[in-house]
CSV table of C-alpha atoms (C1' of nucleotides) in Angstrom, one decimal:
chain,number,residue,atom,x,y,z
A,16,MET,CA,33.5,-120.8,-16.4
A,17,GLU,CA,34.8,-119.6,-19.7
A,18,THR,CA,32.8,-120.9,-22.6
A,19,GLU,CA,33.9,-120.2,-26.1
A,20,TYR,CA,31.5,-118.6,-28.5
A,21,GLU,CA,31.4,-119.2,-32.3
A,22,THR,CA,31.3,-115.8,-33.9
A,23,ARG,CA,31.3,-114.4,-37.3
A,24,PRO,CA,34.7,-112.7,-37.0
A,25,ARG,CA,36.4,-115.9,-35.9
A,26,GLU,CA,34.8,-117.9,-38.6
A,27,ALA,CA,35.8,-115.4,-41.3
A,28,ILE,CA,39.4,-115.4,-40.1
A,29,ALA,CA,39.5,-119.2,-40.0
A,30,ARG,CA,38.1,-119.4,-43.5
A,31,ILE,CA,40.9,-117.2,-44.9
A,32,LEU,CA,43.7,-119.1,-43.0
A,33,ARG,CA,42.3,-122.4,-44.1
A,34,ALA,CA,42.3,-121.5,-47.8
A,35,GLU,CA,46.1,-121.1,-48.3
A,36,PRO,CA,49.2,-122.8,-46.7
A,37,ARG,CA,51.0,-119.6,-46.0
A,38,PHE,CA,51.6,-117.0,-43.3
A,39,PHE,CA,49.3,-114.0,-43.1
A,40,SER,CA,50.0,-110.8,-41.2
A,41,ALA,CA,47.3,-109.1,-39.2
A,42,ALA,CA,47.2,-106.2,-41.7
A,43,GLU,CA,46.8,-108.7,-44.6
A,44,LEU,CA,43.9,-110.4,-42.9
A,45,CYS,CA,42.2,-107.1,-42.2
A,46,ALA,CA,42.4,-106.2,-45.9
A,47,ARG,CA,41.1,-109.6,-47.0
A,48,LEU,CA,38.3,-109.4,-44.5
A,49,ASP,CA,37.3,-106.0,-45.7
A,50,GLU,CA,37.3,-107.2,-49.3
A,51,SER,CA,35.2,-110.2,-48.5
A,52,GLY,CA,32.5,-108.1,-47.0
A,53,THR,CA,33.0,-109.1,-43.4
A,54,PRO,CA,35.2,-106.4,-41.9
A,55,VAL,CA,36.8,-107.2,-38.6
A,56,SER,CA,38.5,-104.7,-36.3
A,57,ARG,CA,42.3,-104.9,-35.8
A,58,ALA,CA,41.8,-105.6,-32.2
A,59,THR,CA,39.7,-108.7,-32.9
A,60,VAL,CA,42.1,-109.9,-35.6
A,61,TYR,CA,45.0,-109.8,-33.1
A,62,ARG,CA,43.0,-111.4,-30.4
A,63,THR,CA,41.8,-114.2,-32.6
A,64,LEU,CA,45.3,-114.9,-33.9
A,65,GLU,CA,46.8,-114.8,-30.5
A,66,ARG,CA,44.1,-117.2,-29.3
A,67,LEU,CA,44.8,-119.7,-32.2
A,68,ALA,CA,48.5,-119.6,-31.5
A,69,ALA,CA,48.0,-120.2,-27.8
A,70,LYS,CA,45.8,-123.2,-28.6
A,71,GLY,CA,48.5,-124.5,-30.9
A,72,GLU,CA,46.3,-124.4,-33.9
A,73,ALA,CA,48.3,-121.7,-35.7
A,74,ALA,CA,52.0,-121.1,-36.0
A,75,LEU,CA,53.5,-117.6,-35.3
A,76,ARG,CA,56.3,-116.4,-37.4
A,77,LEU,CA,58.0,-113.0,-37.5
A,78,ASN,CA,58.6,-112.0,-41.1
A,79,ASP,CA,61.7,-110.1,-42.2
A,80,ARG,CA,60.1,-106.8,-41.3
A,81,GLY,CA,59.4,-108.0,-37.8
A,82,GLU,CA,55.7,-108.3,-38.3
A,83,ALA,CA,53.9,-111.2,-36.7
A,84,THR,CA,52.4,-113.6,-39.2
A,85,PHE,CA,50.2,-116.6,-38.7
A,86,MET,CA,49.1,-119.8,-40.5
A,87,PHE,CA,47.2,-122.9,-39.7
A,88,CYS,CA,49.7,-125.5,-38.9
A,89,ASP,CA,50.1,-129.0,-37.5
A,90,SER,CA,51.2,-128.9,-33.9
A,91,GLY,CA,54.0,-131.4,-33.9
A,92,HIS,CA,57.7,-130.3,-34.1
A,93,HIS,CA,58.6,-129.6,-37.7
A,94,HIS,CA,60.1,-126.9,-39.9
A,95,HIS,CA,59.0,-124.9,-42.9
A,96,ALA,CA,60.2,-124.3,-46.4
A,97,ILE,CA,58.9,-120.9,-47.5
A,98,CYS,CA,58.7,-119.7,-51.1
A,99,ARG,CA,60.3,-116.3,-51.6
A,100,SER,CA,57.8,-115.3,-54.3
A,101,CYS,CA,54.4,-116.5,-53.3
A,102,GLY,CA,54.9,-117.4,-49.6
A,103,ARG,CA,53.7,-120.9,-50.1
A,104,VAL,CA,54.8,-123.1,-47.1
A,105,GLU,CA,55.8,-126.7,-47.2
A,106,ASP,CA,56.3,-128.7,-44.0
A,107,VAL,CA,59.7,-130.3,-43.4
A,108,ALA,CA,60.1,-133.1,-40.9
A,109,CYS,CA,62.8,-132.4,-38.4
A,110,GLY,CA,64.3,-135.9,-38.9
A,111,ALA,CA,67.9,-135.9,-39.9
A,112,LEU,CA,68.5,-132.7,-38.1
A,113,ASP,CA,68.0,-134.3,-34.8
A,114,SER,CA,71.3,-136.2,-34.9
A,115,PHE,CA,73.0,-132.9,-35.6
A,116,VAL,CA,71.2,-131.2,-32.7
A,117,ASP,CA,72.0,-134.1,-30.4
A,118,ARG,CA,75.7,-133.8,-31.2
A,119,LEU,CA,75.5,-130.2,-30.3
A,120,ARG,CA,73.3,-130.5,-27.2
A,121,SER,CA,76.3,-129.6,-25.1
A,122,LEU,CA,78.3,-127.0,-27.0
A,123,HIS,CA,81.0,-124.9,-25.4
A,124,GLY,CA,79.2,-125.4,-22.1
A,125,PHE,CA,75.8,-124.4,-23.6
A,126,GLN,CA,72.8,-126.6,-22.7
A,127,LEU,CA,70.8,-126.5,-25.9
A,128,ASP,CA,67.1,-127.2,-25.5
A,129,ASP,CA,65.4,-125.7,-28.5
A,130,HIS,CA,66.1,-124.7,-32.1
A,131,SER,CA,64.4,-123.0,-35.0
A,132,LEU,CA,65.1,-123.8,-38.6
A,133,GLU,CA,63.6,-122.4,-41.8
A,134,PHE,CA,64.3,-123.0,-45.4
A,135,HIS,CA,63.9,-120.5,-48.2
A,136,GLY,CA,63.7,-120.9,-51.9
A,137,LYS,CA,61.1,-121.1,-54.7
A,138,CYS,CA,58.2,-123.3,-54.9
A,139,ARG,CA,57.2,-125.4,-58.0
A,140,SER,CA,54.9,-122.7,-59.4
A,141,CYS,CA,57.4,-119.8,-58.9
A,142,VAL,CA,60.6,-121.3,-60.2
B,29,MET,CA,83.0,-89.8,-54.4
B,30,GLU,CA,81.8,-91.1,-51.1
B,31,THR,CA,84.5,-91.1,-48.4
B,32,GLU,CA,83.8,-92.5,-45.0
B,33,TYR,CA,84.4,-90.4,-41.9
B,34,GLU,CA,85.5,-91.7,-38.6
B,35,THR,CA,83.2,-90.1,-36.1
B,36,ARG,CA,82.7,-90.2,-32.4
B,37,PRO,CA,79.2,-91.7,-32.6
B,38,ARG,CA,80.4,-94.6,-34.8
B,39,GLU,CA,83.3,-95.3,-32.6
B,40,ALA,CA,81.2,-95.3,-29.4
B,41,ILE,CA,78.8,-97.8,-31.0
B,42,ALA,CA,81.6,-100.1,-32.2
B,43,ARG,CA,83.1,-100.0,-28.7
B,44,ILE,CA,79.9,-101.3,-27.1
B,45,LEU,CA,79.3,-104.0,-29.8
B,46,ARG,CA,82.9,-105.2,-29.5
B,47,ALA,CA,82.7,-105.6,-25.8
B,48,GLU,CA,80.1,-108.4,-25.7
B,49,PRO,CA,79.3,-111.3,-28.0
B,50,ARG,CA,75.5,-110.8,-28.0
B,51,PHE,CA,72.8,-109.0,-29.9
B,52,PHE,CA,71.9,-105.4,-29.0
B,53,SER,CA,68.7,-103.6,-29.9
B,54,ALA,CA,68.9,-100.0,-31.0
B,55,ALA,CA,67.1,-98.9,-27.8
B,56,GLU,CA,69.7,-100.8,-25.7
B,57,LEU,CA,72.5,-99.1,-27.5
B,58,CYS,CA,71.0,-95.7,-27.0
B,59,ALA,CA,70.7,-96.4,-23.3
B,60,ARG,CA,74.3,-97.6,-23.1
B,61,LEU,CA,75.5,-94.6,-25.0
B,62,ASP,CA,73.7,-92.2,-22.8
B,63,GLU,CA,75.2,-93.9,-19.7
B,64,SER,CA,78.7,-93.8,-21.0
B,65,GLY,CA,78.5,-90.1,-21.6
B,66,THR,CA,78.5,-90.1,-25.4
B,67,PRO,CA,74.8,-89.8,-26.3
B,68,VAL,CA,73.9,-90.6,-29.9
B,69,SER,CA,70.6,-89.9,-31.5
B,70,ARG,CA,68.3,-92.8,-32.5
B,71,ALA,CA,68.6,-91.9,-36.1
B,72,THR,CA,72.3,-92.2,-36.0
B,73,VAL,CA,72.2,-95.5,-34.1
B,74,TYR,CA,69.9,-97.0,-36.7
B,75,ARG,CA,72.0,-95.6,-39.6
B,76,THR,CA,75.2,-97.0,-38.2
B,77,LEU,CA,73.8,-100.4,-37.5
B,78,GLU,CA,72.3,-100.6,-40.9
B,79,ARG,CA,75.6,-99.6,-42.4
B,80,LEU,CA,77.5,-102.3,-40.4
B,81,ALA,CA,75.0,-104.9,-41.5
B,82,ALA,CA,75.3,-103.8,-45.1
B,83,LYS,CA,79.1,-104.2,-45.0
B,84,GLY,CA,78.7,-107.6,-43.5
B,85,GLU,CA,80.4,-106.6,-40.2
B,86,ALA,CA,77.3,-107.1,-38.1
B,87,ALA,CA,74.6,-109.7,-38.0
B,88,LEU,CA,71.0,-108.6,-37.9
B,89,ARG,CA,68.5,-110.6,-35.9
B,90,LEU,CA,64.9,-110.0,-35.1
B,91,ASN,CA,64.2,-110.9,-31.4
B,92,ASP,CA,61.0,-112.4,-30.3
B,93,ARG,CA,59.3,-109.1,-30.0
B,94,GLY,CA,60.2,-108.3,-33.6
B,95,GLU,CA,62.8,-105.7,-32.8
B,96,ALA,CA,66.0,-105.6,-34.9
B,97,THR,CA,69.1,-106.5,-32.9
B,98,PHE,CA,72.8,-106.4,-34.0
B,99,MET,CA,76.1,-107.9,-33.0
B,100,PHE,CA,79.6,-108.0,-34.5
B,101,CYS,CA,79.9,-111.2,-36.3
B,102,ASP,CA,82.2,-113.2,-38.6
B,103,SER,CA,80.8,-112.9,-42.1
B,104,GLY,CA,81.1,-116.6,-43.2
B,105,HIS,CA,78.0,-118.8,-43.1
B,106,HIS,CA,77.4,-120.2,-39.6
B,107,HIS,CA,74.7,-120.3,-37.0
B,108,HIS,CA,74.2,-119.1,-33.4
B,109,ALA,CA,73.5,-120.6,-30.1
B,110,ILE,CA,71.8,-118.0,-27.9
B,111,CYS,CA,71.5,-118.0,-24.1
B,112,ARG,CA,68.0,-117.4,-22.9
B,113,SER,CA,69.2,-115.8,-19.8
B,114,CYS,CA,72.1,-113.5,-20.6
B,115,GLY,CA,72.0,-113.4,-24.4
B,116,ARG,CA,75.5,-114.7,-24.8
B,117,VAL,CA,76.0,-116.0,-28.3
B,118,GLU,CA,78.3,-118.9,-29.4
B,119,ASP,CA,79.0,-119.6,-33.1
B,120,VAL,CA,78.0,-122.9,-34.5
B,121,ALA,CA,79.6,-124.1,-37.7
B,122,CYS,CA,77.0,-125.2,-40.2
B,123,GLY,CA,78.8,-128.5,-40.9
B,124,ALA,CA,76.7,-131.5,-40.5
B,125,LEU,CA,73.6,-129.6,-41.3
B,126,ASP,CA,74.8,-129.3,-44.9
B,127,SER,CA,74.1,-132.9,-45.8
B,128,PHE,CA,70.6,-132.6,-44.4
B,129,VAL,CA,70.1,-129.5,-46.5
B,130,ASP,CA,71.5,-131.1,-49.6
B,131,ARG,CA,69.1,-133.9,-49.2
B,132,LEU,CA,66.3,-131.4,-49.0
B,133,ARG,CA,67.5,-129.2,-51.8
B,134,SER,CA,64.7,-130.3,-54.0
B,135,LEU,CA,61.7,-130.8,-51.8
B,136,HIS,CA,58.2,-131.3,-53.1
B,137,GLY,CA,59.3,-129.2,-56.1
B,138,PHE,CA,60.8,-126.5,-53.9
B,139,GLN,CA,64.3,-125.2,-54.9
B,140,LEU,CA,65.9,-124.4,-51.6
B,141,ASP,CA,68.7,-122.0,-51.7
B,142,ASP,CA,69.0,-120.7,-48.2
B,143,HIS,CA,68.2,-121.6,-44.6
B,144,SER,CA,68.3,-120.1,-41.1
B,145,LEU,CA,69.0,-122.0,-38.0
B,146,GLU,CA,69.2,-120.9,-34.4
B,147,PHE,CA,69.8,-122.8,-31.1
B,148,HIS,CA,68.5,-121.7,-27.8
B,149,GLY,CA,69.5,-122.8,-24.3
B,150,LYS,CA,71.5,-121.7,-21.4
B,151,CYS,CA,75.2,-120.8,-21.4
B,152,ARG,CA,77.8,-122.1,-19.0
B,153,SER,CA,77.3,-119.1,-16.6
B,154,CYS,CA,73.5,-119.2,-16.6
B,155,VAL,CA,72.8,-122.9,-16.2
C,19,DA,C1',95.8,-73.6,-39.2
C,20,DA,C1',92.2,-71.9,-42.1
C,21,DG,C1',88.8,-72.5,-45.7
C,22,DG,C1',85.8,-75.1,-48.1
C,23,DA,C1',83.7,-79.3,-50.1
C,24,DT,C1',81.6,-83.3,-48.3
C,25,DT,C1',79.7,-86.3,-45.0
C,26,DT,C1',77.4,-87.0,-40.7
C,27,DT,C1',74.5,-85.8,-37.0
C,28,DG,C1',70.4,-84.6,-34.2
C,29,DA,C1',65.7,-83.0,-33.2
C,30,DG,C1',61.5,-83.9,-34.0
C,31,DA,C1',57.6,-85.0,-37.1
C,32,DC,C1',55.7,-89.0,-38.9
C,33,DT,C1',54.2,-94.0,-40.0
C,34,DC,C1',53.1,-98.4,-38.7
C,35,DT,C1',52.5,-102.5,-35.7
C,36,DG,C1',50.5,-103.9,-31.8
C,37,DT,C1',48.1,-103.1,-27.2
C,38,DC,C1',44.5,-101.5,-24.2
C,39,DT,C1',39.9,-99.8,-22.6
C,40,DC,C1',35.2,-99.9,-22.1
C,41,DA,C1',30.6,-99.4,-23.6
C,42,DA,C1',27.7,-101.7,-26.9
C,43,DA,C1',26.6,-105.9,-29.3
C,44,DA,C1',26.5,-110.8,-30.0
C,45,DT,C1',26.1,-115.5,-28.2
C,46,DC,C1',24.1,-119.1,-25.8
C,47,DA,C1',21.6,-121.6,-21.9
C,48,DG,C1',17.5,-122.0,-19.5
D,25,DC,C1',12.7,-114.4,-24.6
D,26,DT,C1',15.6,-113.1,-20.9
D,27,DG,C1',19.7,-112.5,-18.6
D,28,DA,C1',24.5,-113.8,-17.6
D,29,DT,C1',28.7,-114.1,-20.1
D,30,DT,C1',31.7,-113.5,-23.8
D,31,DT,C1',33.1,-110.9,-27.7
D,32,DT,C1',33.5,-106.9,-30.5
D,33,DG,C1',34.8,-102.3,-32.3
D,34,DA,C1',36.4,-97.5,-32.1
D,35,DG,C1',39.7,-95.0,-30.9
D,36,DA,C1',43.4,-93.7,-27.7
D,37,DC,C1',47.9,-95.1,-26.7
D,38,DA,C1',52.9,-97.0,-26.8
D,39,DG,C1',57.0,-98.1,-29.1
D,40,DA,C1',60.0,-99.3,-33.1
D,41,DG,C1',61.7,-97.5,-37.1
D,42,DT,C1',62.0,-93.9,-41.0
D,43,DC,C1',62.6,-89.4,-42.9
D,44,DT,C1',63.9,-84.4,-43.4
D,45,DC,C1',66.8,-80.7,-43.3
D,46,DA,C1',69.5,-77.3,-41.1
D,47,DA,C1',73.6,-77.4,-38.2
D,48,DA,C1',77.9,-79.6,-37.0
D,49,DA,C1',81.8,-82.5,-37.7
D,50,DT,C1',85.4,-84.4,-40.6
D,51,DC,C1',89.0,-84.3,-43.7
D,52,DC,C1',91.6,-82.5,-47.7
D,53,DT,C1',94.0,-78.8,-49.7
D,54,DT,C1',96.8,-75.0,-49.4
DNA sequence: AAGGATTTTGAGACTCTGTCTCAAAATCAG
DNA sequence: CTGATTTTGAGACAGAGTCTCAAAATCCTT
Protein backbone atom coordinates (compact mmCIF):
# COMPACT_ATOMS: atom_id res chain seq x y z
CA MET A 1 0.00 0.00 0.00
CA GLU A 2 1.32 3.42 -0.75
CA THR A 3 0.10 5.94 1.77
CA GLU A 4 0.90 9.59 1.33
CA TYR A 5 2.64 11.50 4.07
CA GLU A 6 2.14 15.16 4.83
CA THR A 7 5.58 16.61 5.19
CA ARG A 8 7.07 19.97 5.83
CA PRO A 9 8.82 20.22 2.43
CA ARG A 10 5.58 19.48 0.58
CA GLU A 11 3.63 22.00 2.58
CA ALA A 12 6.28 24.68 2.12
CA ILE A 13 6.22 24.17 -1.65
CA ALA A 14 2.44 24.23 -1.80
CA ARG A 15 2.37 27.43 0.23
CA ILE A 16 4.56 29.22 -2.30
CA LEU A 17 2.64 27.93 -5.31
CA ARG A 18 -0.68 28.87 -3.75
CA ALA A 19 0.41 32.45 -3.15
CA GLU A 20 0.76 33.57 -6.78
CA PRO A 21 -0.94 32.65 -10.05
CA ARG A 22 2.23 32.21 -12.05
CA PHE A 23 4.72 29.57 -13.11
CA PHE A 24 7.72 28.82 -10.91
CA SER A 25 10.87 27.00 -11.96
CA ALA A 26 12.47 24.50 -9.63
CA ALA A 27 15.40 26.84 -9.10
CA GLU A 28 13.07 29.70 -8.20
CA LEU A 29 11.28 27.53 -5.68
CA CYS A 30 14.55 26.42 -4.10
CA ALA A 31 15.58 30.05 -3.68
CA ARG A 32 12.22 31.01 -2.16
CA LEU A 33 12.35 28.06 0.18
CA ASP A 34 15.83 29.01 1.34
CA GLU A 35 14.73 32.58 1.97
CA SER A 36 11.70 31.52 3.93
CA GLY A 37 13.78 29.47 6.29
CA THR A 38 12.60 26.03 5.19
CA PRO A 39 15.25 24.88 2.73
CA VAL A 40 14.33 21.90 0.58
CA SER A 41 16.73 19.91 -1.55
CA ARG A 42 16.54 20.12 -5.33
CA ALA A 43 15.69 16.43 -5.55
CA THR A 44 12.68 16.89 -3.32
CA VAL A 45 11.50 19.99 -5.15
CA TYR A 46 11.59 18.12 -8.45
CA ARG A 47 9.89 15.07 -6.96
CA THR A 48 7.14 17.15 -5.43
CA LEU A 49 6.46 19.12 -8.60
CA GLU A 50 6.41 15.99 -10.70
CA ARG A 51 3.97 14.46 -8.24
CA LEU A 52 1.65 17.47 -8.34
CA ALA A 53 1.72 17.47 -12.12
CA ALA A 54 0.96 13.75 -12.25
CA LYS A 55 -2.04 14.24 -9.98
CA GLY A 56 -3.25 17.04 -12.24
CA GLU A 57 -2.99 19.64 -9.50
CA ALA A 58 -0.22 21.59 -11.17
CA ALA A 59 0.39 22.59 -14.77
CA LEU A 60 3.78 22.01 -16.34
CA ARG A 61 5.13 24.54 -18.79
CA LEU A 62 8.51 24.87 -20.46
CA ASN A 63 9.66 28.47 -20.42
CA ASP A 64 11.57 30.01 -23.29
CA ARG A 65 14.85 28.68 -21.94
CA GLY A 66 13.49 25.16 -21.87
CA GLU A 67 13.22 25.01 -18.10
CA ALA A 68 10.30 23.21 -16.54
CA THR A 69 7.99 25.53 -14.62
CA PHE A 70 4.90 24.76 -12.54
CA MET A 71 1.84 26.46 -11.16
CA PHE A 72 -1.31 25.38 -9.33
CA CYS A 73 -3.98 25.13 -11.95
CA ASP A 74 -7.54 23.96 -12.54
CA SER A 75 -7.48 20.63 -14.26
CA GLY A 76 -10.02 21.18 -17.06
CA HIS A 77 -8.92 22.00 -20.59
CA HIS A 78 -8.13 25.68 -20.94
CA HIS A 79 -5.34 28.01 -21.96
CA HIS A 80 -3.22 30.69 -20.38
CA ALA A 81 -2.47 34.36 -20.92
CA ILE A 82 0.96 35.10 -19.52
CA CYS A 83 2.31 38.52 -18.65
CA ARG A 84 5.71 39.19 -20.18
CA SER A 85 6.74 41.38 -17.29
CA CYS A 86 5.60 39.80 -14.07
CA GLY A 87 4.57 36.34 -15.18
CA ARG A 88 1.01 36.69 -13.94
CA VAL A 89 -1.25 34.09 -15.53
CA GLU A 90 -4.90 34.45 -16.43
CA ASP A 91 -7.00 31.49 -17.52
CA VAL A 92 -8.64 31.53 -20.94
CA ALA A 93 -11.51 29.20 -21.74
CA CYS A 94 -10.92 27.24 -24.89
CA GLY A 95 -14.37 28.16 -26.21
CA ALA A 96 -14.36 29.72 -29.64
CA LEU A 97 -11.16 27.99 -30.55
CA ASP A 98 -12.95 24.67 -30.60
CA SER A 99 -14.78 25.39 -33.82
CA PHE A 100 -11.49 26.30 -35.44
CA VAL A 101 -9.93 23.12 -34.18
CA ASP A 102 -12.90 21.06 -35.35
CA ARG A 103 -12.57 22.46 -38.81
CA LEU A 104 -8.93 21.43 -38.81
CA ARG A 105 -9.43 18.04 -37.24
CA SER A 106 -8.54 16.44 -40.52
CA LEU A 107 -5.87 18.55 -42.15
CA HIS A 108 -3.90 17.38 -45.16
CA GLY A 109 -4.48 13.84 -43.93
CA PHE A 110 -3.44 14.70 -40.37
CA GLN A 111 -5.65 13.40 -37.59
CA LEU A 112 -5.40 16.11 -34.98
CA ASP A 113 -6.19 15.09 -31.43
CA ASP A 114 -4.56 17.75 -29.29
CA HIS A 115 -3.44 21.35 -29.32
CA SER A 116 -1.62 23.82 -27.16
CA LEU A 117 -2.27 27.53 -27.15
CA GLU A 118 -0.73 30.34 -25.19
CA PHE A 119 -1.24 34.08 -25.19
CA HIS A 120 1.36 36.65 -24.29
CA GLY A 121 1.10 40.29 -23.40
CA LYS A 122 1.04 42.60 -20.44
CA CYS A 123 -1.22 42.35 -17.46
CA ARG A 124 -3.13 45.26 -15.96
CA SER A 125 -0.39 46.11 -13.48
CA CYS A 126 2.44 45.96 -16.00
CA VAL A 127 1.02 47.89 -18.95
CA MET B 1 32.20 45.03 -42.26
CA GLU B 2 30.82 41.62 -41.64
CA THR B 3 30.72 39.53 -44.78
CA GLU B 4 29.19 36.08 -44.71
CA TYR B 5 31.18 33.09 -45.83
CA GLU B 6 29.75 30.01 -47.50
CA THR B 7 31.25 27.10 -45.70
CA ARG B 8 31.01 23.38 -45.85
CA PRO B 9 29.52 23.02 -42.35
CA ARG B 10 26.76 25.50 -43.13
CA GLU B 11 25.93 23.85 -46.41
CA ALA B 12 25.86 20.40 -44.86
CA ILE B 13 23.44 21.58 -42.17
CA ALA B 14 21.20 23.33 -44.68
CA ARG B 15 21.11 20.21 -46.83
CA ILE B 16 19.77 18.12 -43.96
CA LEU B 17 17.19 20.71 -42.90
CA ARG B 18 16.00 21.14 -46.47
CA ALA B 19 15.40 17.43 -46.91
CA GLU B 20 12.58 16.97 -44.38
CA PRO B 21 9.78 19.17 -43.08
CA ARG B 22 10.36 18.48 -39.43
CA PHE B 23 12.21 19.81 -36.40
CA PHE B 24 15.75 18.64 -35.70
CA SER B 25 17.61 18.96 -32.42
CA ALA B 26 21.26 19.94 -32.39
CA ALA B 27 22.19 16.44 -31.25
CA GLU B 28 20.23 14.89 -34.10
CA LEU B 29 21.95 17.11 -36.61
CA CYS B 30 25.38 16.24 -35.22
CA ALA B 31 24.59 12.55 -35.58
CA ARG B 32 23.33 12.99 -39.15
CA LEU B 33 26.37 15.04 -40.06
CA ASP B 34 28.69 12.38 -38.68
CA GLU B 35 26.90 9.68 -40.65
CA SER B 36 27.04 11.62 -43.87
CA GLY B 37 30.79 11.99 -43.62
CA THR B 38 30.90 15.72 -42.93
CA PRO B 39 31.20 15.94 -39.15
CA VAL B 40 30.54 19.35 -37.64
CA SER B 41 31.29 20.36 -34.08
CA ARG B 42 28.48 21.01 -31.62
CA ALA B 43 29.52 24.63 -31.25
CA THR B 44 29.18 25.20 -34.98
CA VAL B 45 25.85 23.42 -35.19
CA TYR B 46 24.46 25.64 -32.44
CA ARG B 47 25.93 28.77 -33.98
CA THR B 48 24.51 27.97 -37.39
CA LEU B 49 21.04 27.18 -36.09
CA GLU B 50 20.98 30.30 -33.99
CA ARG B 51 22.03 32.29 -37.04
CA LEU B 52 19.29 30.78 -39.22
CA ALA B 53 16.69 31.48 -36.56
CA ALA B 54 17.88 35.07 -36.18
CA LYS B 55 17.56 35.61 -39.93
CA GLY B 56 14.06 34.18 -39.80
CA GLU B 57 14.93 31.28 -42.08
CA ALA B 58 14.42 28.64 -39.44
CA ALA B 59 11.80 28.18 -36.75
CA LEU B 60 12.87 27.41 -33.20
CA ARG B 61 10.78 25.07 -31.12
CA LEU B 62 11.36 23.54 -27.69
CA ASN B 63 10.41 19.88 -27.69
CA ASP B 64 8.78 18.22 -24.71
CA ARG B 65 12.14 17.59 -23.10
CA GLY B 66 13.01 21.26 -23.34
CA GLU B 67 15.56 20.78 -26.11
CA ALA B 68 15.82 23.40 -28.83
CA THR B 69 14.82 22.09 -32.25
CA PHE B 70 14.89 23.79 -35.64
CA MET B 71 13.36 23.48 -39.08
CA PHE B 72 13.36 25.51 -42.27
CA CYS B 73 10.18 27.47 -42.25
CA ASP B 74 8.31 30.24 -44.07
CA SER B 75 8.68 33.42 -42.12
CA GLY B 76 5.06 34.65 -42.12
CA HIS B 77 2.85 34.11 -39.09
CA HIS B 78 1.38 30.62 -39.08
CA HIS B 79 1.17 27.53 -36.92
CA HIS B 80 2.23 23.91 -37.09
CA ALA B 81 0.63 20.52 -36.97
CA ILE B 82 3.16 18.01 -35.72
CA CYS B 83 2.97 14.26 -36.11
CA ARG B 84 3.51 12.41 -32.86
CA SER B 85 5.07 9.48 -34.60
CA CYS B 86 7.39 10.74 -37.30
CA GLY B 87 7.61 14.43 -36.51
CA ARG B 88 6.34 15.54 -39.90
CA VAL B 89 5.15 19.13 -39.81
CA GLU B 90 2.32 20.67 -41.78
CA ASP B 91 1.75 24.41 -41.86
CA VAL B 92 -1.56 25.78 -40.63
CA ALA B 93 -2.66 29.27 -41.58
CA CYS B 94 -3.64 31.32 -38.57
CA GLY B 95 -6.89 32.37 -40.26
CA ALA B 96 -9.96 31.70 -38.20
CA LEU B 97 -8.03 31.95 -35.00
CA ASP B 98 -7.56 35.67 -35.56
CA SER B 99 -11.14 36.53 -34.73
CA PHE B 100 -10.83 34.57 -31.53
CA VAL B 101 -7.65 36.38 -30.67
CA ASP B 102 -9.18 39.75 -31.49
CA ARG B 103 -12.02 39.07 -29.14
CA LEU B 104 -9.52 38.29 -26.40
CA ARG B 105 -7.19 41.16 -27.12
CA SER B 106 -8.26 42.84 -23.95
CA LEU B 107 -8.82 40.13 -21.39
CA HIS B 108 -9.20 40.87 -17.71
CA GLY B 109 -7.03 43.91 -18.30
CA PHE B 110 -4.41 41.95 -20.21
CA GLN B 111 -3.13 43.50 -23.43
CA LEU B 112 -2.45 40.49 -25.59
CA ASP B 113 0.03 40.99 -28.39
CA ASP B 114 1.20 37.52 -29.29
CA HIS B 115 0.13 33.90 -29.18
CA SER B 116 1.53 30.49 -29.92
CA LEU B 117 -0.50 27.55 -31.12
CA GLU B 118 0.45 24.02 -31.98
CA PHE B 119 -1.53 21.01 -33.11
CA HIS B 120 -0.61 17.42 -32.45
CA GLY B 121 -1.79 14.23 -34.01
CA LYS B 122 -0.84 11.66 -36.59
CA CYS B 123 0.08 12.36 -40.17
CA ARG B 124 -1.25 10.43 -43.14
CA SER B 125 1.61 7.94 -43.14
CA CYS B 126 1.52 7.25 -39.42
CA VAL B 127 -2.22 6.83 -38.77
C1' DA C 1 47.90 31.83 -57.61
C1' DA C 2 49.71 34.00 -53.61
C1' DG C 3 49.19 36.99 -49.60
C1' DG C 4 46.69 38.84 -46.19
C1' DA C 5 42.57 40.59 -43.73
C1' DT C 6 38.54 38.62 -41.96
C1' DT C 7 35.38 35.12 -40.70
C1' DT C 8 34.57 30.52 -39.14
C1' DT C 9 35.62 26.32 -36.95
C1' DG C 10 36.75 22.74 -33.43
C1' DA C 11 38.26 20.89 -29.06
C1' DG C 12 37.40 21.01 -24.75
C1' DA C 13 36.41 23.34 -20.40
C1' DC C 14 32.54 25.00 -18.14
C1' DT C 15 27.60 25.97 -16.39
C1' DC C 16 23.11 24.66 -15.55
C1' DT C 17 18.95 21.73 -15.42
C1' DG C 18 17.38 17.60 -14.18
C1' DT C 19 17.99 12.54 -12.60
C1' DC C 20 19.49 8.94 -9.60
C1' DT C 21 21.16 6.45 -5.41
C1' DC C 22 21.08 5.13 -0.86
C1' DA C 23 21.66 5.81 3.90
C1' DA C 24 19.43 8.65 7.36
C1' DA C 25 15.34 10.96 8.92
C1' DA C 26 10.45 11.77 9.21
C1' DT C 27 5.70 10.13 9.28
C1' DC C 28 2.05 7.48 10.84
C1' DA C 29 -0.59 3.33 12.62
C1' DG C 30 -1.13 0.27 16.30
C1' DC D 1 6.70 4.16 21.83
C1' DT D 2 7.83 0.93 18.29
C1' DG D 3 8.32 -0.55 13.89
C1' DA D 4 6.98 -0.67 8.99
C1' DT D 5 6.83 2.50 5.32
C1' DT D 6 7.56 6.73 2.98
C1' DT D 7 10.30 10.72 2.28
C1' DT D 8 14.36 13.39 2.32
C1' DG D 9 19.07 15.23 1.33
C1' DA D 10 23.82 15.16 -0.23
C1' DG D 11 26.23 14.48 -3.78
C1' DA D 12 27.42 11.88 -7.98
C1' DC D 13 26.01 11.82 -12.53
C1' DA D 14 24.12 12.80 -17.46
C1' DG D 15 23.03 15.86 -21.10
C1' DA D 16 22.06 20.42 -23.30
C1' DG D 17 23.97 24.52 -24.33
C1' DT D 18 27.71 28.27 -23.90
C1' DC D 19 32.27 30.12 -24.24
C1' DT D 20 37.24 30.70 -25.47
C1' DC D 21 40.96 30.96 -28.36
C1' DA D 22 44.25 29.16 -31.44
C1' DA D 23 44.08 27.05 -35.98
C1' DA D 24 41.84 26.68 -40.38
C1' DA D 25 38.95 28.19 -44.10
C1' DT D 26 37.11 31.78 -47.05
C1' DC D 27 37.40 35.47 -50.05
C1' DC D 28 39.34 39.72 -51.92
C1' DT D 29 43.09 41.99 -54.02
C1' DT D 30 46.83 42.11 -56.79
